[in-house]
Short mmCIF file of C-alpha atoms in Angstrom, two decimals:
data_model
loop_
_atom_site.label_atom_id
_atom_site.label_comp_id
_atom_site.label_asym_id
_atom_site.label_seq_id
_atom_site.Cartn_x
_atom_site.Cartn_y
_atom_site.Cartn_z
CA MET F 137 14.89 107.85 21.98
CA ALA F 138 18.44 108.04 23.02
CA TYR F 139 17.38 109.55 26.24
CA PHE F 140 15.53 106.28 27.07
CA LYS F 141 18.43 104.23 26.48
CA VAL F 142 20.72 106.22 28.75
CA ALA F 143 18.23 106.42 31.38
CA PHE F 144 17.50 102.28 30.96
CA GLY F 145 21.27 102.00 31.21
CA PHE F 146 21.66 103.99 34.42
CA LEU F 147 18.63 102.08 35.92
CA VAL F 148 20.47 98.73 35.10
CA THR F 149 23.77 100.04 36.53
CA ALA F 150 21.81 101.30 39.71
CA PHE F 151 20.02 97.76 40.01
CA LEU F 152 23.18 95.98 39.56
CA SER F 153 25.40 98.11 42.18
CA ALA F 154 22.44 97.78 44.57
CA ALA F 155 22.50 93.78 44.33
CA VAL F 156 26.08 94.23 44.64
CA SER F 157 25.67 96.27 47.64
CA LEU F 158 23.23 93.88 49.37
CA ALA F 159 25.55 90.79 49.15
CA HIS F 160 28.41 92.16 50.10
CA PRO F 161 27.56 95.55 52.22
CA GLY F 162 30.21 98.32 52.20
CA LEU F 163 32.02 97.18 48.74
CA GLY F 164 32.15 100.08 46.51
CA PHE F 165 30.64 102.84 48.71
CA GLY F 166 33.34 103.76 51.13
CA TRP F 167 31.46 102.57 54.20
CA GLY F 168 33.32 104.34 57.11
CA GLY F 169 35.27 106.69 54.91
CA VAL F 170 38.79 106.75 54.78
CA GLY F 171 40.82 106.11 57.03
CA ALA F 172 38.59 103.06 58.83
CA PRO F 173 40.42 100.01 60.20
CA GLY F 174 41.79 97.73 57.15
CA GLY F 175 41.72 100.46 54.66
CA GLN F 176 44.33 102.11 52.77
CA SER F 177 45.27 105.87 52.52
CA GLY F 178 43.53 107.41 49.56
CA ALA F 179 41.37 104.27 48.83
CA PRO F 180 37.56 103.70 49.96
CA SER F 181 37.60 101.92 53.49
CA TYR F 182 35.17 99.71 55.36
CA ARG F 183 33.98 99.26 58.80
CA LEU F 184 32.85 96.30 60.38
CA PHE F 185 28.95 96.08 61.09
CA PRO F 186 26.30 93.72 62.56
CA GLN F 187 24.33 93.17 59.15
CA PHE F 188 27.21 92.20 56.92
CA TYR F 189 26.00 88.91 56.20
CA GLN F 190 22.26 89.77 56.47
CA PHE F 191 21.94 89.34 52.45
CA SER F 192 24.82 87.05 51.56
CA CYS F 193 24.33 84.44 54.53
CA PRO F 194 21.50 85.36 56.31
CA GLN F 195 21.67 81.79 58.13
CA ALA F 196 25.35 82.11 59.35
CA GLU F 197 24.80 83.16 63.11
CA ASP F 198 22.25 80.13 63.27
CA ILE F 199 24.69 77.60 61.69
CA VAL F 200 27.51 78.94 63.91
CA MET F 201 25.14 78.19 67.26
CA SER F 202 23.86 74.83 66.09
CA VAL F 203 27.55 73.73 65.84
CA LEU F 204 28.55 75.55 69.12
CA GLU F 205 25.35 73.95 71.19
CA LYS F 206 26.31 70.53 70.02
CA ALA F 207 30.35 70.74 70.68
CA ILE F 208 29.67 72.38 74.50
CA ALA F 209 27.37 70.09 75.38
CA LYS F 210 29.58 67.45 74.54
CA GLU F 211 32.47 69.11 76.16
CA PRO F 212 31.79 72.19 78.29
CA ARG F 213 35.24 73.54 78.51
CA MET F 214 35.38 73.87 74.81
CA ALA F 215 33.44 77.31 75.21
CA ALA F 216 36.52 78.67 77.45
CA SER F 217 38.84 77.31 74.47
CA LEU F 218 37.11 78.91 71.52
CA LEU F 219 37.20 82.25 73.60
CA ARG F 220 40.86 82.13 73.65
CA LEU F 221 41.33 81.30 70.15
CA HIS F 222 39.60 84.82 69.35
CA PHE F 223 41.94 86.27 71.79
CA HIS F 224 45.10 84.73 71.00
CA ASP F 225 44.35 85.41 67.06
CA CYS F 226 43.65 89.20 67.52
CA PHE F 227 46.68 90.02 69.58
CA VAL F 228 49.07 88.91 66.96
CA GLN F 229 48.18 90.45 63.30
CA GLY F 230 44.82 91.68 64.43
CA CYS F 231 41.41 89.52 64.43
CA ASP F 232 42.34 87.97 61.11
CA ALA F 233 42.10 83.90 61.70
CA SER F 234 46.11 83.95 61.14
CA ILE F 235 45.93 81.61 64.38
CA LEU F 236 44.11 78.92 62.10
CA LEU F 237 46.62 78.57 59.55
CA ASP F 238 48.66 75.30 59.53
CA ASN F 239 52.23 74.64 58.59
CA SER F 240 52.95 74.96 54.82
CA ALA F 241 55.52 76.14 52.42
CA THR F 242 54.68 79.67 52.91
CA ILE F 243 53.45 79.47 56.65
CA VAL F 244 55.15 79.23 59.86
CA SER F 245 52.32 78.50 62.04
CA GLU F 246 51.33 80.41 65.15
CA LYS F 247 50.10 77.19 66.72
CA ASN F 248 53.52 76.36 67.46
CA SER F 249 54.27 79.60 69.42
CA LEU F 250 55.15 79.09 73.22
CA PRO F 251 51.69 80.50 74.52
CA ASN F 252 49.92 78.29 72.01
CA ARG F 253 51.70 74.91 71.77
CA ASN F 254 49.91 71.97 73.72
CA SER F 255 47.46 74.61 74.75
CA VAL F 256 45.15 76.31 72.17
CA ARG F 257 42.52 73.83 70.92
CA GLY F 258 38.79 74.08 69.29
CA PHE F 259 40.28 74.10 65.74
CA GLU F 260 38.03 71.15 64.89
CA VAL F 261 34.88 72.87 65.86
CA ILE F 262 35.93 75.78 63.63
CA ASP F 263 36.61 73.23 60.96
CA GLU F 264 33.03 72.09 61.27
CA ILE F 265 31.46 75.45 61.10
CA LYS F 266 33.30 76.63 58.25
CA ALA F 267 32.22 73.31 56.22
CA ARG F 268 28.61 73.91 57.21
CA LEU F 269 28.97 77.76 56.21
CA GLU F 270 30.68 76.37 53.03
CA GLU F 271 27.87 74.18 52.14
CA ALA F 272 25.16 77.33 52.89
CA CYS F 273 27.07 80.09 51.58
CA PRO F 274 30.56 79.31 49.28
CA GLN F 275 33.35 81.61 50.08
CA THR F 276 31.13 84.30 51.86
CA VAL F 277 31.91 84.25 55.58
CA SER F 278 35.33 84.69 56.90
CA CYS F 279 37.25 82.52 59.17
CA ALA F 280 38.23 85.54 61.58
CA ASP F 281 34.24 86.63 61.90
CA ILE F 282 33.82 82.34 62.67
CA LEU F 283 36.39 82.77 65.44
CA ALA F 284 34.24 86.36 66.65
CA MET F 285 30.78 84.45 66.41
CA ALA F 286 32.29 81.35 68.23
CA ALA F 287 33.73 83.44 71.03
CA ARG F 288 30.14 84.94 71.44
CA GLY F 289 28.01 82.10 71.05
CA SER F 290 30.30 80.22 73.48
CA THR F 291 29.90 83.12 76.35
CA VAL F 292 26.29 83.14 75.85
CA LEU F 293 26.07 79.13 75.92
CA SER F 294 27.88 79.54 79.18
CA GLY F 295 25.79 81.76 81.05
CA GLY F 296 27.37 84.92 80.02
CA PRO F 297 26.48 88.03 78.23
CA SER F 298 25.62 88.96 74.15
CA TRP F 299 26.33 91.75 72.38
CA GLU F 300 25.59 93.21 68.94
CA LEU F 301 28.70 91.75 67.02
CA PRO F 302 30.27 93.73 64.08
CA LEU F 303 31.19 91.54 61.17
CA GLY F 304 33.07 91.88 58.01
CA ARG F 305 36.51 90.55 58.80
CA ARG F 306 38.64 88.96 56.19
CA ASP F 307 41.30 86.36 56.52
CA SER F 308 45.08 86.85 56.43
CA LYS F 309 47.31 85.19 54.19
CA THR F 310 50.24 85.58 56.52
CA ALA F 311 50.80 84.14 60.14
CA SER F 312 53.49 85.07 62.26
CA LEU F 313 54.97 83.13 64.99
CA ILE F 314 57.52 85.58 66.31
CA THR F 315 54.56 87.79 67.06
CA SER F 316 52.40 85.42 68.58
CA ASN F 317 55.45 84.60 70.91
CA ASN F 318 55.96 88.47 71.82
CA ASN F 319 52.17 89.65 72.11
CA ILE F 320 50.40 87.38 73.98
CA PRO F 321 50.75 87.56 77.83
CA PRO F 322 52.59 84.76 79.76
CA PRO F 323 50.73 83.53 83.07
CA ASN F 324 53.48 84.78 85.15
CA SER F 325 53.35 88.18 83.58
CA THR F 326 53.67 91.25 85.82
CA LEU F 327 50.76 93.90 86.07
CA GLN F 328 52.78 96.60 84.27
CA ASN F 329 53.56 93.79 81.76
CA LEU F 330 50.12 92.98 81.17
CA ILE F 331 49.18 97.00 80.87
CA THR F 332 51.56 97.14 78.29
CA LEU F 333 50.71 94.53 76.35
CA PHE F 334 47.24 95.34 76.42
CA GLN F 335 47.66 99.23 75.34
CA ARG F 336 50.01 98.15 72.52
CA GLN F 337 46.33 96.70 71.07
CA GLY F 338 44.67 99.91 72.21
CA LEU F 339 43.04 98.44 75.00
CA ASP F 340 43.09 99.94 78.58
CA GLU F 341 43.00 98.69 82.10
CA VAL F 342 39.51 98.28 82.28
CA ASP F 343 39.59 96.10 79.12
CA LEU F 344 42.56 93.86 80.95
CA VAL F 345 40.46 93.67 84.21
CA ALA F 346 37.13 92.83 82.22
CA LEU F 347 38.53 90.27 79.63
CA SER F 348 40.98 88.70 82.66
CA GLY F 349 37.34 87.58 83.70
CA GLN F 350 37.42 84.93 81.09
CA PRO F 351 39.80 82.75 79.24
CA ILE F 352 42.06 84.88 77.12
CA VAL F 353 45.04 86.15 79.47
CA PRO F 354 45.80 83.55 78.87
CA ARG F 355 44.42 80.52 80.53
CA GLY F 356 41.02 80.02 81.13
CA HIS F 357 39.54 82.08 83.71
CA THR F 358 35.51 82.51 84.28
CA ILE F 359 35.08 79.04 82.44
CA GLY F 360 38.39 77.30 82.19
CA VAL F 361 41.18 75.55 83.80
CA ALA F 362 44.96 75.79 83.54
CA ARG F 363 48.19 73.63 83.16
CA CYS F 364 50.26 72.99 86.45
CA ALA F 365 53.24 74.43 84.50
CA THR F 366 51.56 77.90 84.22
CA PHE F 367 51.33 78.12 87.92
CA LYS F 368 54.19 75.98 89.36
CA GLN F 369 56.31 79.05 90.13
CA ARG F 370 53.66 80.42 92.54
CA LEU F 371 53.86 77.10 94.51
CA TYR F 372 57.31 76.62 94.80
CA ASN F 373 59.52 79.24 93.67
CA GLN F 374 57.61 82.59 93.55
CA ASN F 375 60.11 85.32 94.00
CA GLY F 376 63.48 83.11 93.26
CA ASN F 377 63.77 82.06 97.13
CA ASN F 378 62.21 78.56 96.70
CA LEU F 379 59.28 79.54 98.65
CA PRO F 380 55.46 79.96 97.43
CA ASP F 381 53.63 82.92 96.91
CA GLN F 382 52.58 84.31 100.13
CA THR F 383 49.05 85.70 98.83
CA LEU F 384 47.92 82.35 98.18
CA GLU F 385 45.10 81.19 100.83
CA ARG F 386 46.42 78.33 102.88
CA THR F 387 43.97 75.75 101.80
CA TYR F 388 43.90 76.54 98.27
CA TYR F 389 47.80 76.16 98.30
CA TYR F 390 47.70 72.78 99.56
CA GLY F 391 45.13 71.70 96.89
CA LEU F 392 47.03 73.18 94.14
CA LYS F 393 50.25 71.27 95.01
CA SER F 394 48.36 68.15 95.45
CA VAL F 395 47.63 68.55 91.93
CA CYS F 396 50.92 70.06 90.42
CA PRO F 397 54.15 68.33 91.92
CA LYS F 398 57.16 70.24 92.34
CA SER F 399 58.77 68.23 89.61
CA GLY F 400 56.68 66.61 86.46
CA GLY F 401 52.84 66.81 85.90
CA ASP F 402 53.17 70.11 83.92
CA ASN F 403 50.30 69.24 81.95
CA ASN F 404 48.18 68.27 84.77
CA ILE F 405 45.03 70.76 84.99
CA SER F 406 43.39 72.64 87.51
CA PRO F 407 40.14 75.00 87.49
CA LEU F 408 40.62 78.62 87.31
CA ASP F 409 37.16 78.91 89.22
CA PHE F 410 36.51 75.82 91.67
CA GLY F 411 32.89 77.28 92.21
CA SER F 412 31.73 77.13 88.52
CA PRO F 413 34.53 76.00 85.98
CA VAL F 414 32.11 75.73 83.12
CA LYS F 415 30.13 78.90 83.83
CA PHE F 416 30.53 82.21 82.79
CA ASP F 417 30.20 84.49 86.25
CA ASN F 418 31.90 86.89 88.25
CA LEU F 419 33.22 84.28 90.73
CA TYR F 420 36.75 84.54 89.40
CA PHE F 421 37.05 88.22 90.68
CA LYS F 422 35.83 86.98 94.19
CA LEU F 423 38.48 84.38 94.45
CA ILE F 424 41.16 86.57 93.36
CA LEU F 425 39.73 88.85 96.80
CA TRP F 426 39.95 85.47 98.78
CA GLY F 427 43.48 84.78 97.73
CA LYS F 428 42.43 82.11 95.28
CA GLY F 429 43.58 83.65 92.28
CA LEU F 430 45.35 80.81 90.18
CA LEU F 431 47.91 82.55 88.17
CA ASN F 432 50.53 84.97 89.13
CA SER F 433 48.65 87.47 86.38
CA ASP F 434 45.34 87.00 88.45
CA GLU F 435 46.70 87.85 91.71
CA VAL F 436 48.59 90.90 90.45
CA LEU F 437 45.65 92.64 89.11
CA LEU F 438 44.67 92.96 93.04
CA THR F 439 48.33 93.28 94.34
CA GLY F 440 49.88 95.05 91.16
CA ASN F 441 49.72 98.62 92.72
CA VAL F 442 49.37 100.14 89.19
CA GLY F 443 46.36 102.12 88.12
CA ASN F 444 42.84 101.36 89.11
CA THR F 445 43.05 97.26 88.72
CA MET F 446 42.40 96.83 92.56
CA GLU F 447 39.30 98.85 92.33
CA LEU F 448 37.92 97.27 89.34
CA VAL F 449 38.56 93.66 90.88
CA LYS F 450 36.55 94.67 93.88
CA ALA F 451 33.76 96.11 91.67
CA TYR F 452 33.54 93.25 89.35
CA ALA F 453 33.19 91.09 92.31
CA LYS F 454 30.33 92.80 93.85
CA ASP F 455 28.37 93.28 90.65
CA GLU F 456 28.14 90.66 88.18
CA ASN F 457 26.04 92.65 86.02
CA LEU F 458 28.57 95.50 85.81
CA PHE F 459 31.18 92.93 85.11
CA PHE F 460 28.95 91.57 82.19
CA LYS F 461 28.27 94.68 80.66
CA GLN F 462 32.01 95.74 80.40
CA PHE F 463 32.79 92.50 79.30
CA ALA F 464 30.89 92.71 76.19
CA LYS F 465 32.32 96.14 75.46
CA SER F 466 35.88 95.36 75.81
CA MET F 467 35.00 91.82 73.51
CA ILE F 468 33.71 94.53 70.79
CA LYS F 469 36.33 96.54 71.18
CA MET F 470 39.02 93.57 71.08
CA GLY F 471 37.37 92.17 68.06
CA ASN F 472 38.15 95.50 66.38
CA ILE F 473 41.91 95.09 66.43
CA SER F 474 43.29 95.68 63.06
CA PRO F 475 40.68 93.71 61.31
CA LEU F 476 41.43 93.05 57.23
CA THR F 477 38.27 94.65 55.46
CA GLY F 478 37.10 95.30 51.78
CA PHE F 479 39.42 93.93 49.28
CA ASN F 480 42.56 93.45 51.91
CA GLY F 481 43.03 89.57 52.71
CA GLU F 482 40.78 87.01 51.42
CA VAL F 483 37.81 84.62 52.39
CA ARG F 484 39.47 81.26 53.03
CA LYS F 485 37.68 78.46 51.41
CA ASN F 486 39.48 76.33 54.44
CA CYS F 487 40.42 77.91 57.47
CA ARG F 488 43.54 75.98 58.10
CA LEU F 489 45.03 77.11 54.54
CA VAL F 490 45.72 80.22 52.22
CA ASN F 491 43.46 79.90 49.21
#
């Protein structure tokens, strides 16, 4: 009789453990082994994987896409903004949704950093996605994963590639205004500065060029626009001599001057891709070759004389499918920058506030 009690107890324990595993895959089972991203030395650690919400919130991606479809149909430029949010999040503390936190007694918001202030947007779309997910699966899907899913969905809805998206990120309880100011590449970056800032995140020059083909570095690219303030220097004082950047194609230069005066007009906007500003394609790289890259950090990919960026620009301009494939690989790589996993961080109820 004692044997059957022990056996029955074992079966109950096994069943409960399996149930927990289905709802929160990886918890308690050391998925990925010690040392995987987000883990702690000597404790189980957890990797991101695409089926993370398969049992705990199987409708998560459908909910995300339904909100995105509505938002992007209403304003196609929103796709670029949501892609950029994911980038500006990952380059600060890792992909942990710190960029979504508002100012509070304990938080100095990253929204007020120089790269983000009066620039990043799309927060209301993330709020709507989160609210819908909280109704369906309370406190299950993290804000960090919402940003990653929104970035992929925005790419797809704009005509770009899809990819198998690893999930399981958790949300930070902190933000860093200083790191946001220091880690996000400014639009007037030199090529060496861009490479250095990407290498700091474990990304190489192939990732740099591929990800420059969309709105993360940091301005809107394949599907986006830029503010006059981000390219004014190229028009009027590129090298401190009160002359324009000589690499700008002449007709393009005069067109930019018409929307970006020497004084004032800093918030005037110009498409980064005049041919297809709301479509995801490889025209961005062709424009660079034609002398029509809008920002200094565009043009230096071709003329910076560091590494193989020139060859990559030419390759992506020639072969859109090659660009799409590498873009997807680089987005997966970027999305794996220092995620919080397992029992680190939290799943916020409201993306703007810590629990």
